[in-house]
mmCIF file of C-alpha atoms and ligand atoms in Angstrom:
data_model
loop_
_atom_site.group_PDB
_atom_site.id
_atom_site.type_symbol
_atom_site.label_atom_id
_atom_site.label_comp_id
_atom_site.label_asym_id
_atom_site.label_seq_id
_atom_site.Cartn_x
_atom_site.Cartn_y
_atom_site.Cartn_z
ATOM 1 C CA MET S 1 75.868 -48.832 32.828
ATOM 2 C CA PRO S 2 76.546 -47.518 36.309
ATOM 3 C CA GLU S 3 80.166 -48.089 37.329
ATOM 4 C CA GLU S 4 79.296 -50.296 40.270
ATOM 5 C CA ILE S 5 77.518 -52.781 38.027
ATOM 6 C CA LYS S 6 80.032 -52.654 35.183
ATOM 7 C CA THR S 7 83.083 -53.475 37.280
ATOM 8 C CA ALA S 8 83.821 -57.039 38.402
ATOM 9 C CA ARG S 9 81.526 -57.853 41.275
ATOM 10 C CA ARG S 10 80.540 -60.825 43.430
ATOM 11 C CA LYS S 11 77.571 -62.748 42.033
ATOM 12 C CA ARG S 12 74.269 -61.228 43.209
ATOM 13 C CA VAL S 13 71.391 -63.246 44.761
ATOM 14 C CA LEU S 14 67.869 -62.042 45.111
ATOM 15 C CA SER S 15 64.743 -63.592 46.577
ATOM 16 C CA LEU S 16 61.553 -62.344 48.159
ATOM 17 C CA ILE S 17 58.957 -63.985 50.319
ATOM 18 C CA GLN S 18 55.216 -63.065 50.583
ATOM 19 C CA PRO S 19 53.946 -61.979 53.951
ATOM 20 C CA THR S 20 50.685 -63.882 53.342
ATOM 21 C CA ALA S 21 51.222 -66.138 56.349
ATOM 22 C CA VAL S 22 54.027 -67.354 58.504
ATOM 23 C CA PRO S 23 56.485 -69.298 56.242
ATOM 24 C CA HIS S 24 56.151 -73.076 56.475
ATOM 25 C CA ILE S 25 58.895 -75.688 56.401
ATOM 26 C CA GLY S 26 58.436 -75.949 52.651
ATOM 27 C CA ASN S 27 59.463 -72.219 52.289
ATOM 28 C CA TYR S 28 62.209 -72.820 54.793
ATOM 29 C CA ILE S 29 63.754 -75.867 53.236
ATOM 30 C CA GLY S 30 63.022 -74.920 49.547
ATOM 31 C CA ALA S 31 64.029 -71.271 49.921
ATOM 32 C CA LEU S 32 64.904 -69.547 53.169
ATOM 33 C CA ARG S 33 67.570 -72.029 54.229
ATOM 34 C CA ASN S 34 69.245 -71.617 50.920
ATOM 35 C CA TRP S 35 69.088 -67.851 51.310
ATOM 36 C CA ALA S 36 70.889 -68.135 54.618
ATOM 37 C CA ALA S 37 73.560 -70.413 53.065
ATOM 38 C CA MET S 38 74.094 -67.910 50.244
ATOM 39 C CA ALA S 39 74.102 -64.812 52.490
ATOM 40 C CA GLU S 40 77.848 -65.246 53.241
ATOM 41 C CA GLU S 41 79.221 -65.942 49.832
ATOM 42 C CA TYR S 42 77.191 -63.573 47.597
ATOM 43 C CA ASP S 43 75.894 -60.026 47.469
ATOM 44 C CA CYS S 44 72.342 -60.652 48.520
ATOM 45 C CA VAL S 45 69.084 -58.756 48.284
ATOM 46 C CA TYR S 46 66.245 -60.338 50.283
ATOM 47 C CA GLY S 47 62.842 -58.966 50.978
ATOM 48 C CA VAL S 48 59.222 -59.145 51.997
ATOM 49 C CA ALA S 49 56.971 -59.172 48.883
ATOM 50 C CA ASP S 50 54.098 -57.197 50.401
ATOM 51 C CA LEU S 51 53.000 -55.935 46.956
ATOM 52 C CA HIS S 52 52.561 -59.448 45.764
ATOM 53 C CA ALA S 53 50.445 -60.258 48.787
ATOM 54 C CA LEU S 54 47.856 -57.609 47.693
ATOM 55 C CA THR S 55 46.767 -59.972 44.933
ATOM 56 C CA VAL S 56 44.803 -61.943 47.532
ATOM 57 C CA ARG S 57 43.417 -58.763 49.179
ATOM 58 C CA PRO S 58 44.542 -59.417 52.822
ATOM 59 C CA GLU S 59 43.012 -57.540 55.777
ATOM 60 C CA PRO S 60 45.141 -54.274 56.034
ATOM 61 C CA ALA S 61 45.952 -54.844 59.766
ATOM 62 C CA VAL S 62 46.852 -58.434 59.086
ATOM 63 C CA LEU S 63 49.090 -57.464 56.164
ATOM 64 C CA GLN S 64 50.882 -54.830 58.305
ATOM 65 C CA LYS S 65 51.508 -57.268 61.098
ATOM 66 C CA GLN S 66 52.607 -60.126 58.894
ATOM 67 C CA SER S 67 54.919 -57.836 56.820
ATOM 68 C CA MET S 68 56.719 -56.728 60.032
ATOM 69 C CA GLU S 69 56.911 -60.398 61.234
ATOM 70 C CA ALA S 70 58.206 -61.576 57.940
ATOM 71 C CA PHE S 71 60.841 -58.869 58.041
ATOM 72 C CA ALA S 72 61.846 -60.060 61.550
ATOM 73 C CA ILE S 73 62.062 -63.588 60.167
ATOM 74 C CA LEU S 74 64.553 -62.536 57.524
ATOM 75 C CA LEU S 75 66.663 -60.785 60.194
ATOM 76 C CA ALA S 76 66.437 -63.768 62.519
ATOM 77 C CA LEU S 77 67.928 -65.828 59.731
ATOM 78 C CA ASP S 78 70.859 -63.451 59.758
ATOM 79 C CA LEU S 79 70.373 -62.553 56.089
ATOM 80 C CA ARG S 80 71.496 -58.949 56.627
ATOM 81 C CA ARG S 81 75.104 -59.845 57.324
ATOM 82 C CA GLY S 82 77.912 -58.130 55.371
ATOM 83 C CA ASN S 83 76.580 -55.721 52.683
ATOM 84 C CA ASN S 84 73.404 -57.649 52.063
ATOM 85 C CA ILE S 85 70.191 -55.694 51.700
ATOM 86 C CA VAL S 86 67.017 -56.843 53.522
ATOM 87 C CA PHE S 87 63.907 -54.655 52.736
ATOM 88 C CA VAL S 88 60.233 -54.515 52.228
ATOM 89 C CA GLN S 89 59.237 -54.426 48.540
ATOM 90 C CA SER S 90 56.754 -51.493 48.727
ATOM 91 C CA HIS S 91 59.437 -49.338 50.447
ATOM 92 C CA ALA S 92 61.426 -49.300 47.198
ATOM 93 C CA PRO S 93 58.951 -47.814 44.692
ATOM 94 C CA ALA S 94 61.356 -48.251 41.783
ATOM 95 C CA HIS S 95 60.119 -51.859 41.619
ATOM 96 C CA CYS S 96 56.699 -50.619 40.532
ATOM 97 C CA GLN S 97 58.240 -48.209 38.062
ATOM 98 C CA LEU S 98 60.242 -50.933 36.299
ATOM 99 C CA ASN S 99 57.229 -53.210 36.612
ATOM 100 C CA TRP S 100 55.240 -50.953 34.288
ATOM 101 C CA LEU S 101 58.001 -50.947 31.669
ATOM 102 C CA LEU S 102 58.309 -54.697 31.813
ATOM 103 C CA ASN S 103 54.528 -55.074 31.444
ATOM 104 C CA CYS S 104 54.958 -53.513 28.009
ATOM 105 C CA TYR S 105 57.686 -56.065 27.131
ATOM 106 C CA THR S 106 55.712 -59.116 28.098
ATOM 107 C CA GLN S 107 53.339 -60.806 25.700
ATOM 108 C CA PHE S 108 49.816 -61.573 26.841
ATOM 109 C CA GLY S 109 50.265 -65.074 25.505
ATOM 110 C CA GLU S 110 53.300 -65.908 27.489
ATOM 111 C CA ALA S 111 51.801 -64.461 30.696
ATOM 112 C CA SER S 112 48.711 -66.625 30.069
ATOM 113 C CA ARG S 113 50.847 -69.773 30.182
ATOM 114 C CA MET S 114 51.721 -69.377 33.854
ATOM 115 C CA THR S 115 50.303 -72.435 35.613
ATOM 116 C CA GLN S 116 50.410 -70.762 39.056
ATOM 117 C CA PHE S 117 47.895 -68.175 37.784
ATOM 118 C CA LYS S 118 45.527 -70.955 36.787
ATOM 119 C CA ASP S 119 45.889 -72.588 40.286
ATOM 120 C CA LYS S 120 45.546 -69.340 42.154
ATOM 121 C CA ALA S 121 42.616 -68.176 39.977
ATOM 122 C CA ALA S 122 40.811 -71.378 40.849
ATOM 123 C CA GLU S 123 41.635 -70.949 44.509
ATOM 124 C CA HIS S 124 40.419 -67.397 44.603
ATOM 125 C CA ALA S 125 37.617 -67.669 42.071
ATOM 126 C CA ASP S 126 35.766 -64.676 43.666
ATOM 127 C CA ASN S 127 38.735 -62.323 43.078
ATOM 128 C CA VAL S 128 40.599 -63.063 39.881
ATOM 129 C CA ASN S 129 42.198 -59.660 39.629
ATOM 130 C CA ALA S 130 44.645 -58.437 37.001
ATOM 131 C CA GLY S 131 47.347 -58.293 39.671
ATOM 132 C CA LEU S 132 47.106 -62.098 40.053
ATOM 133 C CA PHE S 133 47.691 -62.317 36.330
ATOM 134 C CA THR S 134 50.593 -59.859 36.143
ATOM 135 C CA TYR S 135 52.216 -61.055 39.387
ATOM 136 C CA PRO S 136 55.088 -62.769 37.529
ATOM 137 C CA ILE S 137 55.935 -59.522 35.758
ATOM 138 C CA LEU S 138 56.326 -57.727 39.094
ATOM 139 C CA MET S 139 58.469 -60.670 40.095
ATOM 140 C CA ALA S 140 60.564 -60.190 37.032
ATOM 141 C CA ALA S 141 61.002 -56.491 37.928
ATOM 142 C CA ASP S 142 62.071 -57.468 41.466
ATOM 143 C CA ILE S 143 64.766 -59.743 40.084
ATOM 144 C CA LEU S 144 66.003 -57.733 37.104
ATOM 145 C CA ILE S 145 66.021 -54.363 38.869
ATOM 146 C CA HIS S 146 68.749 -55.697 41.221
ATOM 147 C CA GLN S 147 70.793 -57.346 38.449
ATOM 148 C CA ALA S 148 70.377 -60.754 40.164
ATOM 149 C CA ASP S 149 72.557 -63.617 38.900
ATOM 150 C CA TYR S 150 70.924 -66.250 41.021
ATOM 151 C CA VAL S 151 67.416 -66.579 42.400
ATOM 152 C CA PRO S 152 66.974 -69.304 45.103
ATOM 153 C CA ILE S 153 63.429 -70.564 44.713
ATOM 154 C CA GLY S 154 61.284 -73.667 45.191
ATOM 155 C CA GLU S 155 60.197 -75.550 42.058
ATOM 156 C CA ASP S 156 56.834 -73.801 42.031
ATOM 157 C CA GLN S 157 58.573 -70.634 40.888
ATOM 158 C CA LYS S 158 60.617 -72.082 38.107
ATOM 159 C CA GLN S 159 58.212 -71.047 35.382
ATOM 160 C CA HIS S 160 58.082 -67.465 36.696
ATOM 161 C CA LEU S 161 61.832 -67.268 36.631
ATOM 162 C CA GLU S 162 61.859 -68.551 33.052
ATOM 163 C CA LEU S 163 59.510 -65.639 32.179
ATOM 164 C CA ALA S 164 61.901 -63.183 33.861
ATOM 165 C CA ARG S 165 64.732 -64.572 31.709
ATOM 166 C CA ASN S 166 62.691 -64.165 28.561
ATOM 167 C CA ILE S 167 61.753 -60.624 29.407
ATOM 168 C CA ALA S 168 65.417 -59.779 30.176
ATOM 169 C CA GLU S 169 66.603 -61.287 26.872
ATOM 170 C CA ARG S 170 63.952 -59.477 24.918
ATOM 171 C CA PHE S 171 64.704 -56.166 26.487
ATOM 172 C CA ASN S 172 68.523 -56.596 26.089
ATOM 173 C CA GLY S 173 67.991 -57.753 22.540
ATOM 174 C CA ALA S 174 66.173 -54.478 21.704
ATOM 175 C CA TYR S 175 68.290 -52.044 23.724
ATOM 176 C CA GLY S 176 71.670 -53.650 24.489
ATOM 177 C CA GLN S 177 72.792 -55.032 27.832
ATOM 178 C CA VAL S 178 70.506 -53.596 30.517
ATOM 179 C CA PHE S 179 69.594 -56.614 32.666
ATOM 180 C CA THR S 180 71.515 -59.628 33.991
ATOM 181 C CA VAL S 181 69.789 -62.782 32.814
ATOM 182 C CA PRO S 182 69.125 -64.603 36.125
ATOM 183 C CA GLU S 183 69.610 -68.337 36.830
ATOM 184 C CA PRO S 184 67.373 -70.301 39.244
ATOM 185 C CA PHE S 185 69.027 -71.791 42.272
ATOM 186 C CA LEU S 186 67.163 -74.930 43.359
ATOM 187 C CA GLY S 187 68.422 -76.594 46.548
ATOM 188 C CA LYS S 188 69.489 -80.246 46.145
ATOM 189 C CA ILE S 189 66.767 -81.536 48.350
ATOM 190 C CA GLY S 190 63.327 -80.249 49.312
ATOM 191 C CA SER S 191 62.590 -77.774 46.524
ATOM 192 C CA ARG S 192 59.039 -79.108 46.599
ATOM 193 C CA VAL S 193 57.851 -80.027 50.089
ATOM 194 C CA LYS S 194 54.329 -81.451 49.977
ATOM 195 C CA SER S 195 51.222 -80.836 52.068
ATOM 196 C CA LEU S 196 51.050 -83.178 55.136
ATOM 197 C CA GLN S 197 47.412 -83.772 54.470
ATOM 198 C CA ASN S 198 47.451 -84.051 50.688
ATOM 199 C CA PRO S 199 51.009 -85.100 49.720
ATOM 200 C CA THR S 200 50.321 -84.882 45.976
ATOM 201 C CA GLN S 201 50.108 -81.090 46.383
ATOM 202 C CA LYS S 202 52.799 -78.645 47.422
ATOM 203 C CA MET S 203 52.773 -77.333 51.021
ATOM 204 C CA SER S 204 51.346 -73.820 50.614
ATOM 205 C CA LYS S 205 50.849 -70.821 52.832
ATOM 206 C CA SER S 206 47.437 -70.281 51.289
ATOM 207 C CA ASP S 207 46.224 -73.819 52.285
ATOM 208 C CA ARG S 208 43.384 -73.249 54.734
ATOM 209 C CA ASN S 209 43.884 -76.548 56.534
ATOM 210 C CA PRO S 210 46.274 -75.808 59.462
ATOM 211 C CA LYS S 211 47.264 -79.443 59.701
ATOM 212 C CA ALA S 212 48.630 -79.378 56.131
ATOM 213 C CA SER S 213 51.689 -77.397 56.899
ATOM 214 C CA ILE S 214 54.176 -76.786 59.686
ATOM 215 C CA SER S 215 55.008 -73.146 60.266
ATOM 216 C CA ILE S 216 58.559 -72.244 61.149
ATOM 217 C CA LEU S 217 57.114 -70.626 64.332
ATOM 218 C CA ASP S 218 55.133 -73.639 65.486
ATOM 219 C CA THR S 219 55.807 -74.884 69.030
ATOM 220 C CA PRO S 220 57.512 -78.269 69.470
ATOM 221 C CA GLU S 221 54.150 -79.688 70.613
ATOM 222 C CA ALA S 222 52.339 -78.451 67.444
ATOM 223 C CA ILE S 223 55.119 -79.840 65.265
ATOM 224 C CA LEU S 224 54.905 -83.226 66.870
ATOM 225 C CA LYS S 225 51.173 -83.244 66.565
ATOM 226 C CA LYS S 226 51.118 -82.306 62.902
ATOM 227 C CA CYS S 227 53.824 -84.922 62.051
ATOM 228 C CA LYS S 228 51.811 -87.566 63.840
ATOM 229 C CA ALA S 229 48.755 -86.618 61.933
ATOM 230 C CA ALA S 230 50.506 -86.626 58.510
ATOM 231 C CA VAL S 231 48.845 -88.729 55.870
ATOM 232 C CA THR S 232 50.875 -91.825 54.994
ATOM 233 C CA ASP S 233 49.930 -95.251 53.666
ATOM 234 C CA SER S 234 49.083 -98.673 55.008
ATOM 235 C CA GLU S 235 52.315 -100.425 54.155
ATOM 236 C CA SER S 236 54.112 -99.529 57.417
ATOM 237 C CA ILE S 237 57.637 -99.717 55.802
ATOM 238 C CA VAL S 238 59.744 -96.538 55.632
ATOM 239 C CA ARG S 239 61.042 -96.488 52.089
ATOM 240 C CA TYR S 240 61.119 -93.927 49.279
ATOM 241 C CA ALA S 241 58.916 -95.284 46.510
ATOM 242 C CA GLU S 242 56.280 -94.345 44.014
ATOM 243 C CA GLY S 243 52.787 -94.355 45.493
ATOM 244 C CA LYS S 244 54.126 -93.477 48.981
ATOM 245 C CA GLU S 245 53.954 -89.678 48.603
ATOM 246 C CA GLY S 246 53.275 -89.081 52.299
ATOM 247 C CA ILE S 247 56.295 -91.098 53.465
ATOM 248 C CA ASN S 248 58.440 -89.720 50.593
ATOM 249 C CA ASN S 249 57.541 -86.212 51.755
ATOM 250 C CA LEU S 250 58.444 -86.931 55.436
ATOM 251 C CA MET S 251 61.687 -88.550 54.254
ATOM 252 C CA THR S 252 62.543 -85.435 52.241
ATOM 253 C CA VAL S 253 61.944 -83.207 55.255
ATOM 254 C CA LEU S 254 64.020 -85.501 57.477
ATOM 255 C CA ALA S 255 66.797 -85.662 54.913
ATOM 256 C CA ALA S 256 66.766 -81.846 54.566
ATOM 257 C CA CYS S 257 67.016 -81.323 58.300
ATOM 258 C CA THR S 258 69.573 -83.980 59.167
ATOM 259 C CA GLY S 259 71.637 -84.341 55.994
ATOM 260 C CA SER S 260 70.916 -88.077 55.910
ATOM 261 C CA SER S 261 70.375 -89.840 52.557
ATOM 262 C CA TYR S 262 67.109 -91.707 51.756
ATOM 263 C CA GLU S 263 69.065 -94.978 51.990
ATOM 264 C CA GLN S 264 70.374 -94.112 55.411
ATOM 265 C CA ILE S 265 66.851 -93.263 56.610
ATOM 266 C CA GLU S 266 65.531 -96.540 55.236
ATOM 267 C CA ARG S 267 68.277 -98.400 57.133
ATOM 268 C CA ASP S 268 67.651 -96.428 60.386
ATOM 269 C CA PHE S 269 63.940 -97.235 60.334
ATOM 270 C CA ALA S 270 64.089 -100.837 59.083
ATOM 271 C CA GLY S 271 61.705 -102.850 61.262
ATOM 272 C CA LYS S 272 60.261 -99.719 62.952
ATOM 273 C CA GLY S 273 56.803 -98.407 62.522
ATOM 274 C CA TYR S 274 55.557 -95.047 61.194
ATOM 275 C CA GLY S 275 54.966 -93.849 64.798
ATOM 276 C CA ASP S 276 58.750 -93.879 65.533
ATOM 277 C CA PHE S 277 59.539 -92.394 62.142
ATOM 278 C CA LYS S 278 57.071 -89.542 62.500
ATOM 279 C CA ALA S 279 58.487 -88.721 66.007
ATOM 280 C CA ALA S 280 62.000 -88.612 64.505
ATOM 281 C CA VAL S 281 60.851 -86.300 61.761
ATOM 282 C CA ALA S 282 59.219 -83.978 64.309
ATOM 283 C CA GLU S 283 62.425 -84.025 66.484
ATOM 284 C CA ALA S 284 64.600 -83.102 63.500
ATOM 285 C CA ILE S 285 62.396 -80.182 62.550
ATOM 286 C CA ILE S 286 62.241 -78.927 66.157
ATOM 287 C CA GLU S 287 66.033 -79.028 66.427
ATOM 288 C CA GLU S 288 66.531 -77.397 63.011
ATOM 289 C CA LEU S 289 64.263 -74.484 63.978
ATOM 290 C CA ARG S 290 65.270 -73.997 67.590
ATOM 291 C CA PRO S 291 68.050 -71.351 67.240
ATOM 292 C CA PHE S 292 66.126 -69.397 64.645
ATOM 293 C CA GLN S 293 62.973 -69.308 66.804
ATOM 294 C CA ALA S 294 64.930 -68.009 69.802
ATOM 295 C CA GLU S 295 66.369 -65.174 67.733
ATOM 296 C CA TYR S 296 62.992 -64.324 66.130
ATOM 297 C CA LYS S 297 61.413 -63.888 69.644
ATOM 298 C CA ARG S 298 64.275 -61.609 70.674
ATOM 299 C CA LEU S 299 63.924 -59.401 67.607
ATOM 300 C CA LEU S 300 60.166 -59.185 67.676
ATOM 301 C CA ALA S 301 60.425 -57.644 71.165
ATOM 302 C CA ASP S 302 62.432 -54.789 69.778
ATOM 303 C CA LYS S 303 60.080 -52.853 67.436
ATOM 304 C CA ALA S 304 62.277 -49.747 67.307
ATOM 305 C CA TYR S 305 65.127 -51.819 65.915
ATOM 306 C CA LEU S 306 62.896 -53.428 63.315
ATOM 307 C CA GLU S 307 61.592 -50.013 62.113
ATOM 308 C CA GLN S 308 65.048 -48.557 61.948
ATOM 309 C CA THR S 309 66.405 -51.580 60.043
ATOM 310 C CA ALA S 310 63.510 -51.421 57.652
ATOM 311 C CA ARG S 311 64.257 -47.752 56.913
ATOM 312 C CA GLU S 312 67.866 -48.601 56.167
ATOM 313 C CA GLY S 313 66.847 -51.467 53.975
ATOM 314 C CA ALA S 314 64.433 -49.296 52.046
ATOM 315 C CA GLU S 315 67.051 -46.634 51.330
ATOM 316 C CA ALA S 316 69.621 -49.201 50.174
ATOM 317 C CA ALA S 317 67.151 -51.129 48.015
ATOM 318 C CA GLN S 318 65.690 -47.977 46.337
ATOM 319 C CA ARG S 319 69.152 -46.571 45.601
ATOM 320 C CA HIS S 320 70.207 -49.871 44.123
ATOM 321 C CA ALA S 321 67.001 -50.310 42.193
ATOM 322 C CA MET S 322 67.074 -46.840 40.672
ATOM 323 C CA ARG S 323 70.339 -47.529 38.928
ATOM 324 C CA THR S 324 68.789 -50.098 36.686
ATOM 325 C CA THR S 325 65.435 -48.337 36.453
ATOM 326 C CA ALA S 326 67.052 -45.021 35.307
ATOM 327 C CA LYS S 327 68.969 -46.898 32.580
ATOM 328 C CA ALA S 328 65.913 -48.818 31.338
ATOM 329 C CA MET S 329 63.807 -45.614 31.285
ATOM 330 C CA LYS S 330 66.420 -43.856 29.143
ATOM 331 C CA LYS S 331 66.720 -46.800 26.837
ATOM 332 C CA VAL S 332 63.033 -47.020 26.056
ATOM 333 C CA GLY S 333 63.064 -43.258 25.174
ATOM 334 C CA LEU S 334 61.297 -41.622 28.085
ATOM 335 C CA TRP S 335 62.115 -37.956 27.596
ATOM 336 C CA GLY S 336 64.222 -36.183 30.259
ATOM 337 C CA THR S 337 65.193 -39.323 32.084
HETATM 338 P P1 ATP U 401 51.499 -68.747 48.579
HETATM 339 O O1 ATP U 401 50.563 -69.899 48.606
HETATM 340 O O2 ATP U 401 50.941 -67.523 49.352
HETATM 341 O O3 ATP U 401 51.986 -68.431 47.241
HETATM 342 P P2 ATP U 401 53.883 -70.171 49.196
HETATM 343 O O4 ATP U 401 53.804 -71.238 50.176
HETATM 344 O O5 ATP U 401 53.973 -70.536 47.766
HETATM 345 O O6 ATP U 401 52.677 -69.191 49.518
HETATM 346 P P3 ATP U 401 55.746 -67.977 48.702
HETATM 347 O O7 ATP U 401 55.948 -66.822 49.634
HETATM 348 O O8 ATP U 401 54.953 -67.778 47.466
HETATM 349 O O9 ATP U 401 55.082 -69.194 49.541
HETATM 350 O O10 ATP U 401 57.127 -68.604 48.298
HETATM 351 C C1 ATP U 401 58.373 -68.315 49.056
HETATM 352 C C2 ATP U 401 59.436 -69.204 48.500
HETATM 353 O O11 ATP U 401 59.163 -70.567 48.979
HETATM 354 C C3 ATP U 401 59.499 -69.291 46.979
HETATM 355 O O12 ATP U 401 60.901 -69.310 46.663
HETATM 356 C C4 ATP U 401 58.910 -70.601 46.699
HETATM 357 O O13 ATP U 401 59.424 -71.190 45.525
HETATM 358 C C5 ATP U 401 59.255 -71.473 47.948
HETATM 359 N N1 ATP U 401 58.249 -72.517 48.183
HETATM 360 C C6 ATP U 401 56.918 -72.305 48.290
HETATM 361 N N2 ATP U 401 56.275 -73.470 48.548
HETATM 362 C C7 ATP U 401 57.279 -74.438 48.613
HETATM 363 C C8 ATP U 401 57.202 -75.840 48.868
HETATM 364 N N3 ATP U 401 56.139 -76.454 49.148
HETATM 365 N N4 ATP U 401 58.405 -76.536 48.899
HETATM 366 C C9 ATP U 401 59.576 -75.838 48.629
HETATM 367 N N5 ATP U 401 59.666 -74.521 48.353
HETATM 368 C C10 ATP U 401 58.515 -73.867 48.389
HETATM 369 MG MG1 MG U 402 53.832 -69.057 46.214
#
């Protein structure tokens, strides 16, 4: 094993986000905010999963623009501090190299059990490509290639992480210690933020209804409007209870932004209507996002800086990724590696 990995090291954290659309507050609360909290304490590798985005065949110009914007979002969250790596997945081709190896150490049956594939296949019935099916194996390569100890994710990715663990254990079982077996890191609150329009489903970037999610770049006016239009119930009492998915979801978002408990929120809004409550949720989101949004605007105006930083991220990620890839290639018996 390379010396750097063998010696005692800080725990490593890895997570990627797809540039399929601007992240929503579900991504932010369930994942990005945890990334920022972990950026200080751990050795982190964060990135833009542009290869994953190809599974839904985006317009090339749109993919390019959104990848750069997603990269700027990661920088605006200050994830690059210390020795952390922030990169774009396709800039570190070792990810694809290891992906092929791992494809051969994943059983068709276990890949077939991924519920997200079933959901996404139904959503994109006109383009159920093999990439959509093998997506979790590329995700396993992303994680294992950087020897990640923790992967901050929302609940929707738990099953994929379990698959990555199984692949790692299988490979290590056959060839000795090659991969760190990663643990999921789920935030205490908000690991499954729901759609504002259909609160039984998760908030999702691929949801075509713009009212269903709040983007982290939405203006204060848009945030207020979407909160006001959120689906609730006819009870008019702010309390966390079964059957009140819309209110539960807004309470989760409010709790995540302010740090209040559900009990506290129930007390604060006793005797008040949903109108006041929704306005307070909107205000909390606006305040939470304000500093990030200002920094994002500043960075986006400096394309040269973004390009330079992406090049640096690519070099660091590829160098790091090749350590594990070279070892795995040797282990499986590829001649001359
Ligand atoms: P897509 O529909 O394109 O898959 P997505 O909304 O699921 O988009 P991803 O880029 O796949 O977003 O996920 C980025 C991170 O956000 C992942 O760690 C994922 O677990 C987390 N995440 C996604 N949706 C939610 C949600 N509704 N609540 C909390 N976390 C979420
Ligand atoms: Mg997703």
